[in-house]
Short mmCIF file of C-alpha atoms and ligand atoms in Angstrom, two decimals:
data_model
loop_
_atom_site.label_atom_id
_atom_site.label_comp_id
_atom_site.label_asym_id
_atom_site.label_seq_id
_atom_site.Cartn_x
_atom_site.Cartn_y
_atom_site.Cartn_z
CA MET X 1 -31.65 -36.46 16.68
CA GLY X 2 -31.86 -32.98 16.40
CA GLN X 3 -29.67 -31.70 14.00
CA SER X 4 -27.88 -35.12 15.27
CA ARG X 5 -30.66 -36.42 17.81
CA SER X 6 -30.14 -35.79 21.19
CA GLY X 7 -26.89 -33.94 21.19
CA GLN X 8 -24.83 -33.51 24.38
CA ARG X 9 -26.41 -32.96 27.48
CA LYS X 10 -26.05 -28.99 28.36
CA ALA X 11 -25.84 -28.43 32.27
CA ALA X 12 -28.65 -25.77 32.40
CA VAL X 13 -32.21 -26.23 30.72
CA HIS X 14 -33.10 -23.38 28.65
CA VAL X 15 -36.92 -22.76 28.48
CA PRO X 16 -37.51 -21.41 24.95
CA HIS X 17 -39.58 -18.30 24.54
CA PRO X 18 -43.33 -19.18 23.57
CA GLY X 19 -43.68 -15.58 21.99
CA PRO X 20 -44.28 -14.70 17.97
CA ALA X 21 -41.08 -14.18 16.50
CA SER X 22 -40.17 -10.83 14.48
CA ALA X 23 -39.46 -11.73 10.49
CA GLY X 24 -36.15 -13.45 9.86
CA ASP X 25 -35.99 -14.73 13.58
CA ARG X 26 -35.28 -18.34 13.82
CA SER X 27 -35.06 -18.72 17.44
CA GLY X 28 -37.07 -21.27 19.09
CA LEU X 29 -36.69 -23.42 15.50
CA GLU X 30 -33.41 -24.90 16.23
CA ALA X 31 -33.14 -28.15 18.05
CA ASP X 32 -31.72 -27.62 21.83
CA CYS X 33 -31.46 -31.09 22.92
CA GLY X 34 -30.26 -29.99 26.51
CA SER X 35 -33.97 -28.83 26.81
CA CYS X 36 -35.50 -32.09 25.37
CA PHE X 37 -36.22 -35.49 27.04
CA GLY X 38 -34.70 -37.02 23.79
CA LEU X 39 -38.10 -37.18 22.24
CA CYS X 40 -36.81 -38.02 18.84
CA CYS X 41 -34.68 -41.09 20.06
CA VAL X 42 -38.00 -42.56 22.01
CA ALA X 43 -41.53 -41.32 20.10
CA LEU X 44 -40.14 -41.94 16.74
CA PRO X 45 -39.81 -45.85 15.17
CA PHE X 46 -37.00 -46.33 13.02
CA ALA X 47 -36.24 -49.82 10.78
CA ALA X 48 -32.66 -51.34 10.83
CA SER X 49 -30.86 -49.99 7.33
CA ALA X 50 -28.16 -48.27 6.12
CA ASP X 51 -28.97 -45.45 8.41
CA PHE X 52 -29.86 -47.25 11.68
CA ALA X 53 -27.72 -50.14 12.73
CA VAL X 54 -30.79 -51.33 14.94
CA GLY X 55 -34.47 -51.02 14.58
CA LYS X 56 -36.83 -49.88 17.24
CA ASP X 57 -40.52 -49.19 17.90
CA ALA X 58 -42.23 -45.87 18.37
CA GLY X 59 -42.23 -45.37 22.18
CA GLU X 60 -39.27 -47.59 22.79
CA PRO X 61 -36.32 -45.54 24.20
CA CYS X 62 -33.07 -46.11 21.57
CA ARG X 63 -30.38 -48.39 23.60
CA ASN X 64 -28.05 -45.52 23.08
CA LEU X 65 -30.21 -43.12 25.06
CA ARG X 66 -28.83 -42.23 28.32
CA ASP X 67 -30.38 -41.70 31.46
CA ASP X 68 -30.13 -37.81 31.18
CA PHE X 69 -31.42 -37.88 27.66
CA GLY X 70 -28.17 -37.37 26.05
CA CYS X 71 -27.00 -39.82 23.50
CA GLY X 72 -24.28 -42.24 24.38
CA ILE X 73 -22.73 -42.37 20.96
CA HIS X 74 -23.21 -38.66 19.85
CA SER X 75 -19.65 -38.21 18.48
CA ARG X 76 -19.44 -41.52 16.80
CA LEU X 77 -22.96 -41.54 15.02
CA ARG X 78 -22.08 -42.30 11.59
CA ARG X 79 -19.13 -44.67 12.38
CA GLU X 80 -21.40 -46.93 14.56
CA GLY X 81 -24.03 -47.16 11.65
CA PHE X 82 -26.74 -44.35 12.79
CA ALA X 83 -26.33 -41.62 10.21
CA GLY X 84 -29.94 -41.56 10.01
CA CYS X 85 -29.60 -39.52 13.35
CA THR X 86 -27.55 -37.19 11.68
CA VAL X 87 -30.07 -36.01 9.35
CA PHE X 88 -32.98 -35.20 11.45
CA ASP X 89 -34.13 -32.34 12.58
CA CYS X 90 -37.02 -31.29 14.79
CA PHE X 91 -36.93 -27.71 14.35
CA GLY X 92 -37.41 -26.99 18.04
CA ALA X 93 -40.27 -28.99 18.64
CA GLY X 94 -38.54 -31.38 21.14
CA GLN X 95 -38.04 -28.54 23.52
CA LYS X 96 -41.28 -27.07 22.93
CA VAL X 97 -43.01 -30.31 23.84
CA SER X 98 -40.74 -30.97 26.76
CA GLN X 99 -40.59 -27.60 28.35
CA ILE X 100 -43.95 -26.00 27.34
CA THR X 101 -46.66 -28.60 26.63
CA PHE X 102 -45.52 -30.80 29.24
CA GLY X 103 -43.96 -28.26 31.74
CA GLY X 104 -40.99 -29.89 32.26
CA ARG X 105 -42.23 -33.09 33.53
CA ASP X 106 -40.13 -35.99 31.75
CA TRP X 107 -41.45 -39.36 30.65
CA ARG X 108 -39.31 -41.24 32.97
CA ARG X 109 -40.52 -39.38 36.16
CA ALA X 110 -43.93 -38.95 34.73
CA PRO X 111 -44.36 -42.20 32.76
CA ASP X 112 -48.34 -41.95 32.56
CA SER X 113 -47.87 -38.82 30.32
CA ALA X 114 -45.35 -40.71 27.95
CA PRO X 115 -48.01 -42.00 25.29
CA SER X 116 -49.39 -38.39 25.03
CA MET X 117 -46.27 -36.89 25.01
CA PHE X 118 -44.90 -39.25 22.21
CA GLY X 119 -48.03 -38.68 20.46
CA VAL X 120 -47.76 -34.95 20.43
CA PHE X 121 -44.04 -34.71 19.35
CA PRO X 122 -44.47 -35.59 15.62
CA VAL X 123 -47.66 -32.94 15.51
CA MET X 124 -45.28 -30.21 16.92
CA ARG X 125 -42.55 -31.11 14.72
CA GLN X 126 -44.57 -30.33 11.73
CA LEU X 127 -45.78 -27.30 13.28
CA HIS X 128 -42.25 -26.26 13.94
CA GLU X 129 -40.96 -27.23 10.25
CA LEU X 130 -43.86 -24.84 8.96
CA LEU X 131 -42.74 -21.99 11.13
CA TRP X 132 -39.28 -22.42 10.07
CA TYR X 133 -40.66 -22.40 5.87
CA LEU X 134 -42.69 -19.35 6.67
CA THR X 135 -39.78 -17.71 8.71
CA GLU X 136 -37.43 -18.58 5.39
CA ALA X 137 -40.22 -17.12 3.06
CA LEU X 138 -40.61 -13.73 5.14
CA ALA X 139 -36.86 -13.12 4.75
CA LEU X 140 -37.61 -13.37 0.61
CA PRO X 141 -37.70 -9.56 -0.21
CA ALA X 142 -39.19 -10.81 -3.63
CA ALA X 143 -42.01 -12.30 -1.61
CA ARG X 144 -43.11 -9.04 -0.18
CA PRO X 145 -46.86 -9.10 -2.02
CA VAL X 146 -47.61 -12.21 0.32
CA HIS X 147 -45.71 -11.22 3.51
CA GLU X 148 -48.78 -10.19 5.29
CA GLY X 149 -50.54 -13.47 4.67
CA LEU X 150 -47.24 -15.02 5.61
CA ARG X 151 -47.17 -13.28 8.98
CA ALA X 152 -50.52 -14.12 9.83
CA ALA X 153 -50.00 -17.93 8.87
CA ARG X 154 -46.90 -17.65 11.39
CA GLU X 155 -48.95 -16.30 14.05
CA ARG X 156 -51.60 -19.11 13.72
CA THR X 157 -49.06 -21.55 13.58
CA GLU X 158 -47.38 -20.28 16.42
CA ARG X 159 -50.63 -20.43 18.57
CA LEU X 160 -51.41 -23.96 17.66
CA THR X 161 -47.86 -24.83 18.97
CA LEU X 162 -49.16 -23.50 22.42
CA GLY X 163 -52.22 -25.70 22.66
CA THR X 164 -52.50 -28.45 25.14
CA ALA X 165 -51.37 -31.83 24.52
CA GLN X 166 -55.24 -32.97 23.95
CA GLU X 167 -55.51 -29.78 21.37
CA LEU X 168 -52.37 -30.74 19.74
CA THR X 169 -53.47 -34.51 19.52
CA ALA X 170 -56.59 -33.76 17.78
CA LEU X 171 -55.35 -30.90 15.38
CA ASP X 172 -55.88 -31.43 11.83
CA VAL X 173 -52.16 -30.84 10.99
CA ALA X 174 -52.56 -31.96 7.21
CA ALA X 175 -55.30 -29.60 6.51
CA HIS X 176 -53.28 -26.79 8.15
CA ARG X 177 -50.20 -27.44 6.18
CA ASP X 178 -52.16 -27.48 3.00
CA GLU X 179 -53.11 -23.76 3.74
CA VAL X 180 -49.67 -22.82 4.40
CA ASN X 181 -48.40 -24.61 1.45
CA VAL X 182 -50.38 -22.47 -0.66
CA LEU X 183 -48.46 -19.47 0.62
CA LEU X 184 -45.20 -20.87 0.32
CA LEU X 185 -45.83 -21.82 -2.98
CA ARG X 186 -46.71 -18.31 -4.02
CA ALA X 187 -43.39 -16.94 -2.08
CA SER X 188 -41.21 -19.44 -4.02
CA GLU X 189 -42.92 -18.35 -7.50
CA LEU X 190 -42.39 -14.86 -6.62
CA ALA X 191 -38.40 -15.46 -5.73
CA ARG X 192 -37.89 -17.75 -8.35
CA ALA X 193 -39.51 -15.34 -10.93
CA GLY X 194 -36.16 -13.20 -11.49
CA ALA X 195 -34.19 -16.35 -12.57
CA ARG X 196 -36.97 -17.20 -14.73
CA ASP X 197 -36.92 -13.49 -16.78
CA ARG X 198 -33.49 -14.00 -17.19
CA GLY X 199 -34.32 -17.10 -19.19
CA ALA X 200 -31.40 -19.16 -17.47
CA GLY X 201 -31.79 -23.04 -17.76
CA ARG X 202 -34.65 -24.66 -19.08
CA ARG X 203 -37.37 -27.47 -18.01
CA ARG X 204 -37.34 -25.30 -14.88
CA ASN X 205 -40.30 -27.41 -13.35
CA ARG X 206 -38.88 -30.32 -11.97
CA ARG X 207 -41.43 -30.52 -8.89
CA GLY X 208 -41.25 -34.14 -7.68
CA ALA X 209 -39.10 -35.06 -10.38
CA ASP X 210 -37.16 -38.78 -10.09
CA LEU X 211 -33.76 -37.59 -10.71
CA LEU X 212 -32.15 -40.47 -8.56
CA GLY X 213 -28.45 -40.84 -9.48
CA ALA X 214 -29.03 -38.25 -12.21
CA ASP X 215 -25.81 -36.67 -13.63
CA LEU X 216 -26.40 -32.89 -13.35
CA ARG X 217 -22.92 -31.82 -13.12
CA HIS X 218 -22.55 -27.88 -13.81
CA ALA X 219 -26.50 -28.08 -14.47
CA ASP X 220 -27.78 -24.60 -14.63
CA LEU X 221 -30.54 -25.12 -11.97
CA ARG X 222 -31.21 -21.30 -11.50
CA GLY X 223 -34.65 -20.78 -10.19
CA ALA X 224 -35.59 -24.28 -10.60
CA ASN X 225 -38.76 -25.94 -8.89
CA LEU X 226 -37.11 -28.69 -7.12
CA ARG X 227 -39.98 -29.23 -4.49
CA GLY X 228 -39.94 -32.76 -3.40
CA ALA X 229 -37.77 -34.12 -6.23
CA CYS X 230 -35.71 -37.48 -5.44
CA LEU X 231 -32.26 -36.42 -5.94
CA ILE X 232 -30.72 -39.05 -4.03
CA ALA X 233 -27.22 -39.78 -5.04
CA ALA X 234 -27.67 -37.35 -7.90
CA ASP X 235 -24.15 -36.09 -9.19
CA LEU X 236 -24.60 -31.87 -8.76
CA ARG X 237 -21.18 -31.37 -8.73
CA GLY X 238 -20.31 -27.49 -9.98
CA ALA X 239 -24.44 -26.94 -10.18
CA ASP X 240 -25.98 -23.64 -9.86
CA LEU X 241 -28.84 -23.95 -7.72
CA ARG X 242 -28.94 -20.41 -6.74
CA THR X 243 -32.66 -19.56 -5.98
CA ALA X 244 -33.84 -22.88 -6.86
CA ASP X 245 -36.87 -24.18 -4.44
CA LEU X 246 -35.50 -27.32 -2.66
CA ILE X 247 -38.43 -27.81 -0.14
CA GLY X 248 -38.46 -31.34 0.64
CA ALA X 249 -36.18 -32.52 -1.94
CA ASP X 250 -34.33 -35.86 -0.78
CA LEU X 251 -30.37 -34.96 -1.06
CA ARG X 252 -29.54 -38.16 0.48
CA ASP X 253 -25.90 -38.91 -0.91
CA ALA X 254 -26.36 -36.57 -3.50
CA ASP X 255 -22.85 -34.72 -4.23
CA LEU X 256 -23.04 -31.04 -3.98
CA GLY X 257 -19.03 -30.63 -4.39
CA GLY X 258 -18.49 -26.80 -5.57
CA ALA X 259 -22.06 -26.40 -6.30
CA ASP X 260 -23.69 -23.03 -5.72
CA LEU X 261 -26.67 -22.92 -3.35
CA THR X 262 -26.62 -19.00 -2.66
CA GLY X 263 -30.21 -17.91 -1.99
CA SER X 264 -31.81 -21.71 -2.53
CA ILE X 265 -35.20 -21.72 -0.98
CA PHE X 266 -36.26 -23.87 1.72
CA LEU X 267 -32.97 -25.74 2.10
CA THR X 268 -32.52 -27.09 5.60
CA GLN X 269 -29.52 -28.26 7.58
CA ALA X 270 -31.01 -31.58 7.60
CA GLN X 271 -30.89 -31.95 3.55
CA LEU X 272 -27.34 -30.68 3.88
CA ASN X 273 -26.19 -33.28 6.40
CA ALA X 274 -27.43 -35.83 4.20
CA ALA X 275 -25.61 -34.75 1.29
CA ARG X 276 -22.09 -34.84 0.19
CA GLY X 277 -20.23 -31.76 -0.52
CA ASP X 278 -17.12 -29.90 -0.17
CA ALA X 279 -15.32 -26.92 0.87
CA ALA X 280 -15.97 -24.95 -2.40
CA THR X 281 -19.75 -25.70 -1.84
CA THR X 282 -21.43 -22.14 -1.44
CA LEU X 283 -24.00 -22.37 1.16
CA PRO X 284 -27.05 -19.91 2.15
CA ALA X 285 -25.92 -17.82 5.11
CA ALA X 286 -27.98 -19.17 7.23
CA LEU X 287 -26.78 -22.87 7.27
CA ALA X 288 -23.61 -24.51 8.07
CA ARG X 289 -21.09 -26.82 6.38
CA PRO X 290 -21.53 -30.43 7.67
CA SER X 291 -18.36 -31.81 9.31
CA HIS X 292 -18.44 -34.96 7.78
CA TRP X 293 -17.85 -32.97 4.06
CA ARG X 294 -14.77 -33.16 1.92
CA PRO X 295 -12.09 -30.35 2.51
CA ALA X 296 -11.77 -30.07 -1.25
CA SER X 297 -13.31 -30.90 -4.47
CA PRO X 298 -12.30 -33.96 -6.28
CA SER X 299 -11.63 -33.77 -9.91
CA ARG X 300 -14.62 -33.39 -12.15
S1 SF4 O 401 -28.25 -43.38 18.38
FE1 SF4 O 401 -30.34 -43.43 19.56
S2 SF4 O 401 -29.85 -42.06 21.53
FE2 SF4 O 401 -28.47 -41.55 19.77
S3 SF4 O 401 -29.02 -39.95 18.63
FE3 SF4 O 401 -29.61 -41.94 17.76
S4 SF4 O 401 -31.72 -42.31 18.36
FE4 SF4 O 401 -30.63 -40.91 20.02
#
């Protein structure tokens, strides 16, 4: 999947640098499908649904996966009923497992390693997702009081990603995630405090809220806590989401046309890819406008 599962295969294989990154450095945390053995298209299961035209079991290669680990329908995923592939992000876990953990030996040439490789991939994905969030938190000036703790957590997480396949499989990743989450939450609170102090908006704590299909047009959501909120198909056109915490929020089919996401916290490219939007949506600098978004806002 990557930012779309198994993008076009590149000619050269790039081995990502395993060392610790400097603050704000996201290198190694973006999917490099050309250096991955199509792990998201093999290791993960998916059920036939609106997102996947056909289902498959974990460990079973997708029928569209080519021999060179590229996707045979890469440019037509949405049209062919595989929109789910365009909204998955491994945060660079695929190339780490392929090139570092397994040293470039792919599961086709070394089928004995396949079960272990497919077991490690979901663990590595969680670790890389945490690295992404930690890097995001370190880029928040207001979170300076916890930067030292964030840096230590990032180094610890980076070291864990360099473990052997056996070590990674045995890792209690949920416990590590819980530890890191305490820091991420504190960083979020510090970053959102400014918006709170300005008194903008009401009922800001919408953590885990069920806002499925909610009419939030032009809502003042500055500094809102929307962690894990269900915003599926919500109408957020023209909403002010500056400095809102969107970690884990489900934005599938949410309409972000004309919304302002400047400085929103922990928003990922995969969340944007799952949403709808238009040319008037204002995005955080690190994220790109999905190609399927509308060129202009419909009337509101
Ligand atoms: S259609 Fe199959 S091969 Fe293509 S990106 Fe999706 S899972 Fe991978």
